[in-house]
Coordinates of C-alpha atoms in Angstrom, one line a residue:
M12 CA 93.8 163.9 86.4
P13 CA 96.1 161.7 88.6
A14 CA 94.8 163.5 91.7
E15 CA 91.3 162.7 90.7
T16 CA 91.8 159.0 89.9
A17 CA 93.8 158.1 93.1
P18 CA 90.7 158.3 95.4
S19 CA 88.7 156.3 92.9
R20 CA 91.4 153.5 93.0
N21 CA 91.5 153.6 96.7
A22 CA 87.7 153.3 96.9
G23 CA 87.8 150.3 94.5
S24 CA 90.4 148.6 96.6
S25 CA 88.5 149.2 99.8
R26 CA 85.3 147.7 98.3
S27 CA 87.3 144.6 97.0
R28 CA 88.8 144.0 100.4
E29 CA 85.3 144.4 102.1
T30 CA 83.9 141.8 99.6
A31 CA 86.7 139.4 100.3
R32 CA 86.3 139.9 104.0
R33 CA 82.6 139.1 103.7
V34 CA 83.3 136.0 101.7
L35 CA 85.9 134.7 104.1
E36 CA 83.6 135.4 107.1
T37 CA 80.7 133.6 105.5
E38 CA 82.7 130.5 104.7
A39 CA 84.4 130.5 108.1
E40 CA 80.9 130.6 109.7
A41 CA 79.8 127.7 107.5
V42 CA 82.7 125.6 108.7
A43 CA 82.3 126.6 112.3
A44 CA 78.6 125.6 112.2
L45 CA 79.6 122.0 111.4
I46 CA 81.0 121.5 114.9
A47 CA 77.6 121.5 116.6
R48 CA 76.4 118.9 114.1
L49 CA 79.0 116.3 115.0
D50 CA 76.5 113.7 116.3
H51 CA 75.6 110.0 115.9
G52 CA 75.5 110.5 112.1
F53 CA 79.2 111.3 112.1
D54 CA 79.9 108.4 114.4
R55 CA 78.0 106.1 112.0
A56 CA 79.9 107.4 109.0
I57 CA 83.2 106.7 110.7
E58 CA 82.0 103.2 111.7
L59 CA 81.1 102.4 108.1
L60 CA 84.3 103.8 106.7
S61 CA 86.5 102.0 109.2
S62 CA 84.8 98.7 108.6
C63 CA 84.9 98.9 104.8
T64 CA 87.1 96.1 103.4
G65 CA 86.9 97.3 99.8
R66 CA 87.3 100.8 98.4
V67 CA 85.6 104.1 99.3
V68 CA 84.0 105.4 96.2
L69 CA 83.3 109.2 96.1
T70 CA 80.7 110.6 93.7
G71 CA 79.1 114.0 93.0
M72 CA 78.1 116.3 90.1
G73 CA 79.5 119.7 89.2
K74 CA 81.2 121.6 92.1
S75 CA 80.2 118.9 94.5
G76 CA 82.0 116.4 92.2
I77 CA 85.2 118.5 92.5
I78 CA 84.9 118.4 96.3
A79 CA 84.3 114.6 96.1
R80 CA 87.5 114.2 94.1
K81 CA 89.4 116.1 96.7
I82 CA 88.0 114.0 99.6
A83 CA 88.9 110.9 97.7
A84 CA 92.5 112.2 97.2
T85 CA 92.7 113.1 100.9
L86 CA 91.4 109.7 102.0
S87 CA 93.9 107.9 99.8
S88 CA 96.8 109.9 100.9
T89 CA 96.0 109.2 104.6
G90 CA 95.7 105.5 104.3
T91 CA 92.1 104.8 103.2
P92 CA 91.9 103.5 99.5
A93 CA 89.4 105.7 97.7
L94 CA 88.5 106.8 94.2
F95 CA 86.1 109.1 92.4
V96 CA 83.4 107.9 90.0
H97 CA 81.3 110.4 88.0
P98 CA 77.6 109.6 88.6
A99 CA 76.7 110.1 84.9
D100 CA 79.5 107.7 83.9
A101 CA 78.4 105.3 86.6
I102 CA 74.8 105.0 85.2
H103 CA 76.3 104.5 81.8
G104 CA 78.5 101.6 82.5
D105 CA 81.1 102.5 85.2
L106 CA 79.1 100.8 87.9
G107 CA 81.2 97.8 87.2
M108 CA 83.9 99.5 89.2
L109 CA 81.9 99.0 92.4
A110 CA 81.8 95.7 94.3
E111 CA 79.9 94.5 97.3
R112 CA 82.7 95.3 99.8
D113 CA 82.9 98.9 98.7
L114 CA 81.3 102.0 100.3
A115 CA 79.9 105.0 98.5
V116 CA 80.2 108.6 99.7
A117 CA 77.8 110.9 97.8
V118 CA 78.2 114.7 97.9
S119 CA 75.2 116.9 96.9
N120 CA 74.1 120.2 98.4
S121 CA 70.5 119.8 97.3
G122 CA 70.4 116.0 97.7
E123 CA 68.3 115.9 94.5
T124 CA 71.0 115.9 91.8
H125 CA 69.3 113.9 88.9
E126 CA 72.3 111.7 88.0
L127 CA 73.0 111.0 91.6
V128 CA 69.4 110.1 92.5
R129 CA 69.3 107.7 89.6
L130 CA 72.4 106.0 90.9
L131 CA 71.1 105.4 94.5
P132 CA 68.7 102.5 93.9
T133 CA 71.4 100.6 92.1
L134 CA 73.8 101.1 94.9
K135 CA 71.2 99.7 97.3
R136 CA 70.7 96.7 95.0
L137 CA 74.4 96.0 95.1
G138 CA 74.4 96.2 98.8
V139 CA 76.8 99.2 98.9
P140 CA 76.4 101.3 102.0
V141 CA 76.0 105.1 101.3
I142 CA 77.2 108.0 103.3
G143 CA 75.6 111.3 102.2
L144 CA 77.1 114.7 102.6
V145 CA 74.0 116.8 102.0
G146 CA 72.7 120.3 102.5
E147 CA 69.0 119.3 102.7
M148 CA 68.2 116.7 105.3
E149 CA 64.8 115.9 103.8
S150 CA 66.2 115.1 100.4
T151 CA 66.2 111.9 98.4
L152 CA 70.0 111.4 99.1
A153 CA 69.5 111.9 102.8
H154 CA 66.7 109.3 102.9
Y155 CA 68.7 106.7 100.9
S156 CA 71.9 107.2 103.0
D157 CA 73.0 104.8 105.7
A158 CA 74.7 107.8 107.4
V159 CA 73.8 111.4 106.8
L160 CA 76.1 114.3 107.4
N161 CA 74.5 117.8 107.3
V162 CA 76.7 120.2 105.3
G163 CA 74.0 122.8 104.7
V164 CA 74.7 126.5 105.0
D165 CA 72.5 129.5 105.8
R166 CA 73.8 131.4 102.8
E167 CA 76.4 131.1 100.0
A168 CA 79.2 133.6 99.9
C169 CA 78.5 135.0 96.4
A170 CA 76.4 138.2 96.2
L171 CA 73.6 136.4 94.4
G172 CA 73.5 133.5 96.8
L173 CA 73.7 131.0 94.0
A174 CA 77.3 129.9 93.2
P175 CA 78.4 127.0 95.4
T176 CA 80.9 128.6 97.7
A177 CA 80.2 128.3 101.4
S178 CA 78.4 125.0 100.8
T179 CA 81.4 123.4 99.0
T180 CA 83.8 124.7 101.6
A181 CA 81.7 123.1 104.4
A182 CA 81.6 119.7 102.5
L183 CA 85.3 119.8 101.9
A184 CA 86.1 120.6 105.6
L185 CA 83.8 117.7 106.8
G186 CA 85.5 115.4 104.3
D187 CA 88.9 116.4 105.8
A188 CA 87.5 115.6 109.3
L189 CA 86.5 112.1 108.2
A190 CA 89.9 111.4 106.6
V191 CA 91.9 112.6 109.7
V192 CA 89.8 110.6 112.1
L193 CA 90.3 107.5 110.0
S194 CA 94.0 108.1 109.8
E195 CA 94.3 108.4 113.5
Q196 CA 92.2 105.3 114.1
K197 CA 94.6 103.4 111.7
G198 CA 97.6 104.8 113.5
L199 CA 99.1 106.4 110.4
R200 CA 102.8 107.1 111.0
R201 CA 105.3 109.4 109.3
R202 CA 106.8 106.3 107.6
D203 CA 103.3 105.4 106.2
F204 CA 102.8 108.9 104.9
A205 CA 106.1 108.9 103.2
R206 CA 105.3 105.5 101.6
L207 CA 102.1 107.0 100.2
H208 CA 103.9 110.1 98.9
P209 CA 107.1 108.7 97.4
G210 CA 107.4 111.4 94.7
G211 CA 106.2 114.4 96.7
G212 CA 108.1 117.0 98.7
L213 CA 106.1 116.2 101.8
G214 CA 106.9 112.5 101.6
S215 CA 110.6 113.0 100.9
R216 CA 110.9 115.1 104.1
L217 CA 109.5 112.2 106.0
I218 CA 111.9 109.5 104.8
L219 CA 113.5 107.7 107.7
V220 CA 117.1 106.7 108.2
S221 CA 116.1 103.1 108.2
D222 CA 114.7 103.5 104.7
L223 CA 118.1 104.6 103.3
M224 CA 120.8 102.9 105.5
H225 CA 123.0 100.1 104.4
R226 CA 122.3 96.8 106.2
G227 CA 123.6 93.3 106.6
D228 CA 126.7 92.4 104.6
E229 CA 126.8 96.0 103.2
I230 CA 127.9 97.3 106.7
P231 CA 131.7 97.7 107.0
K232 CA 132.6 96.5 110.4
A233 CA 135.3 94.8 112.4
T234 CA 135.9 93.6 115.9
A235 CA 138.1 95.3 118.4
S236 CA 140.9 92.7 117.9
T237 CA 140.9 93.0 114.1
S238 CA 144.2 94.1 112.6
M239 CA 144.3 97.6 111.1
K240 CA 145.4 96.0 107.7
D241 CA 142.1 94.1 107.7
V242 CA 140.1 97.2 108.8
I243 CA 141.5 99.2 105.9
D244 CA 140.6 96.4 103.5
E245 CA 137.1 96.4 104.9
I246 CA 136.7 100.1 104.5
S247 CA 138.0 100.0 101.0
R248 CA 135.8 97.0 100.0
K249 CA 132.6 98.4 101.3
G250 CA 133.2 102.0 100.0
L251 CA 131.4 104.0 102.8
G252 CA 134.5 105.6 104.2
I253 CA 134.1 104.2 107.6
A254 CA 134.1 100.9 109.6
G255 CA 132.1 100.3 112.7
I256 CA 134.0 98.5 115.5
V257 CA 131.9 96.1 117.4
A258 CA 132.2 94.0 120.5
E259 CA 131.6 90.2 120.4
D260 CA 127.9 90.7 121.0
G261 CA 127.6 93.2 118.1
R262 CA 127.4 96.3 120.2
L263 CA 129.0 99.4 118.6
V264 CA 132.1 100.5 120.6
G265 CA 133.8 102.8 118.1
V266 CA 134.5 103.8 114.5
I267 CA 137.4 104.2 112.2
S268 CA 136.9 106.6 109.3
D269 CA 139.0 107.7 106.3
G270 CA 139.8 110.8 108.2
D271 CA 141.0 108.8 111.2
L272 CA 143.3 106.9 108.9
R273 CA 144.8 110.0 107.4
R274 CA 145.4 111.5 110.8
M275 CA 147.0 108.3 112.1
L276 CA 149.3 107.9 109.1
Q277 CA 150.5 111.5 109.6
S278 CA 151.2 110.9 113.3
R279 CA 152.3 107.2 113.3
G280 CA 153.2 106.4 109.7
G281 CA 153.2 102.7 108.6
S282 CA 153.3 101.5 112.2
I283 CA 149.5 101.6 112.3
L284 CA 149.4 98.4 110.3
A285 CA 150.7 96.6 113.3
C286 CA 147.9 98.0 115.6
T287 CA 144.5 96.5 116.3
A288 CA 141.2 98.3 115.7
T289 CA 140.7 99.1 119.4
E290 CA 144.0 101.0 119.5
C291 CA 143.0 103.2 116.6
M292 CA 139.3 103.6 116.8
T293 CA 137.3 106.7 117.9
P294 CA 135.2 105.5 120.9
N295 CA 131.7 106.8 121.6
P296 CA 131.1 107.9 118.0
V297 CA 128.3 110.1 116.8
T298 CA 125.3 107.9 115.9
I299 CA 121.7 108.2 114.8
G300 CA 118.6 106.0 115.3
G301 CA 117.0 104.2 112.4
D302 CA 113.6 105.8 113.2
E303 CA 115.0 109.3 113.0
L304 CA 114.2 111.4 109.9
A305 CA 116.8 111.4 107.1
T306 CA 116.8 115.1 107.2
K307 CA 118.1 115.0 110.8
A308 CA 120.9 112.7 109.6
L309 CA 121.9 115.2 107.0
N310 CA 121.8 118.1 109.6
L311 CA 124.0 116.0 112.0
M312 CA 126.5 115.2 109.2
E313 CA 126.8 118.8 108.2
R314 CA 127.3 120.0 111.8
K315 CA 129.9 117.4 112.7
R316 CA 131.5 117.6 109.2
I317 CA 131.3 113.9 108.7
T318 CA 130.0 111.8 105.7
S319 CA 128.7 108.6 107.5
L320 CA 126.8 107.8 110.6
P321 CA 126.5 104.4 112.3
V322 CA 123.0 103.3 113.1
P323 CA 122.7 101.2 116.4
D324 CA 119.5 99.5 117.6
A325 CA 117.9 100.0 121.0
D326 CA 120.5 97.6 122.5
G327 CA 123.5 99.4 120.9
R328 CA 124.1 96.7 118.2
L329 CA 125.2 98.1 114.9
V330 CA 122.4 97.5 112.4
G331 CA 123.2 100.0 109.6
I332 CA 125.4 102.8 108.2
I333 CA 124.0 105.8 106.4
H334 CA 126.2 107.8 104.0
L335 CA 125.9 111.3 102.7
H336 CA 125.6 110.0 99.2
D337 CA 122.5 108.0 100.2
L338 CA 120.8 111.2 101.1
W339 CA 121.8 113.0 97.9
R340 CA 120.6 110.2 95.7
T341 CA 117.0 110.6 97.0
Q342 CA 117.0 114.1 95.5
M343 CA 115.2 115.2 98.6
F344 CA 117.6 118.1 99.4

């Protein structure tokens, strides 16, 4: 019996892989076909989106509604305020969520979805521009739209050609294209992305040193002529295990750390109290820029086996100190 069932299992696995391959090829072809359709309609859509001073409101029914939700989420996470409104809810009272400065993006493969079509005249009456992601360019949605994006497909990936598969993948991919173009136009930076994802793993990996470092009066520092007694008091008072030694113009010239103090006490004893900071400091210390990733600061501390890093500005002036505990408190590692 086992010898007879093994070929059957292998044949079943082979058929499954062949079906999966066909699905992936069909959907890949649907996305690739969008490239040739990037025309003035796409340019117009970007123009409308970039000039929108309100919110971008996504809408769609069924599977298209799920895609619309995802596009709204992607827009929001890349710097374009967006939300999803269900078309059935909209025509039953939720239209109050839309204002004149808003913009609507409607997703429908047929372009004739009943609830969506009923919504279109009201959007026009409110003066809300409409971008349509449609599969039928002669549909009602296409005719009502101020910018039309063709997301039609030759065939769906399902064997019956009925379940929304390739068509929803195409709409999703074009929505991603819109969001990325907008984010680039707005100059979205790593810091902006982190601000929009404060609780996410992605955002935490993009936190900058300047977001976490101690500034102003929190910075333990002294001048080169400061007595070591006062330097030790400064280190103890600020509690970061280090003091930056600065020139008269604020440029960082060295550091004195807890480790430096222990080593000097072992070699010089109490006589260090009679010294000045410049006699005891470590010149040319390891530093990090404020615009560097916090993860780089952690890596640098681990490699150098230190717990604090001075942060100088472009002119070498001390503007911050970042401590290992500041990184741990973010729960990012």
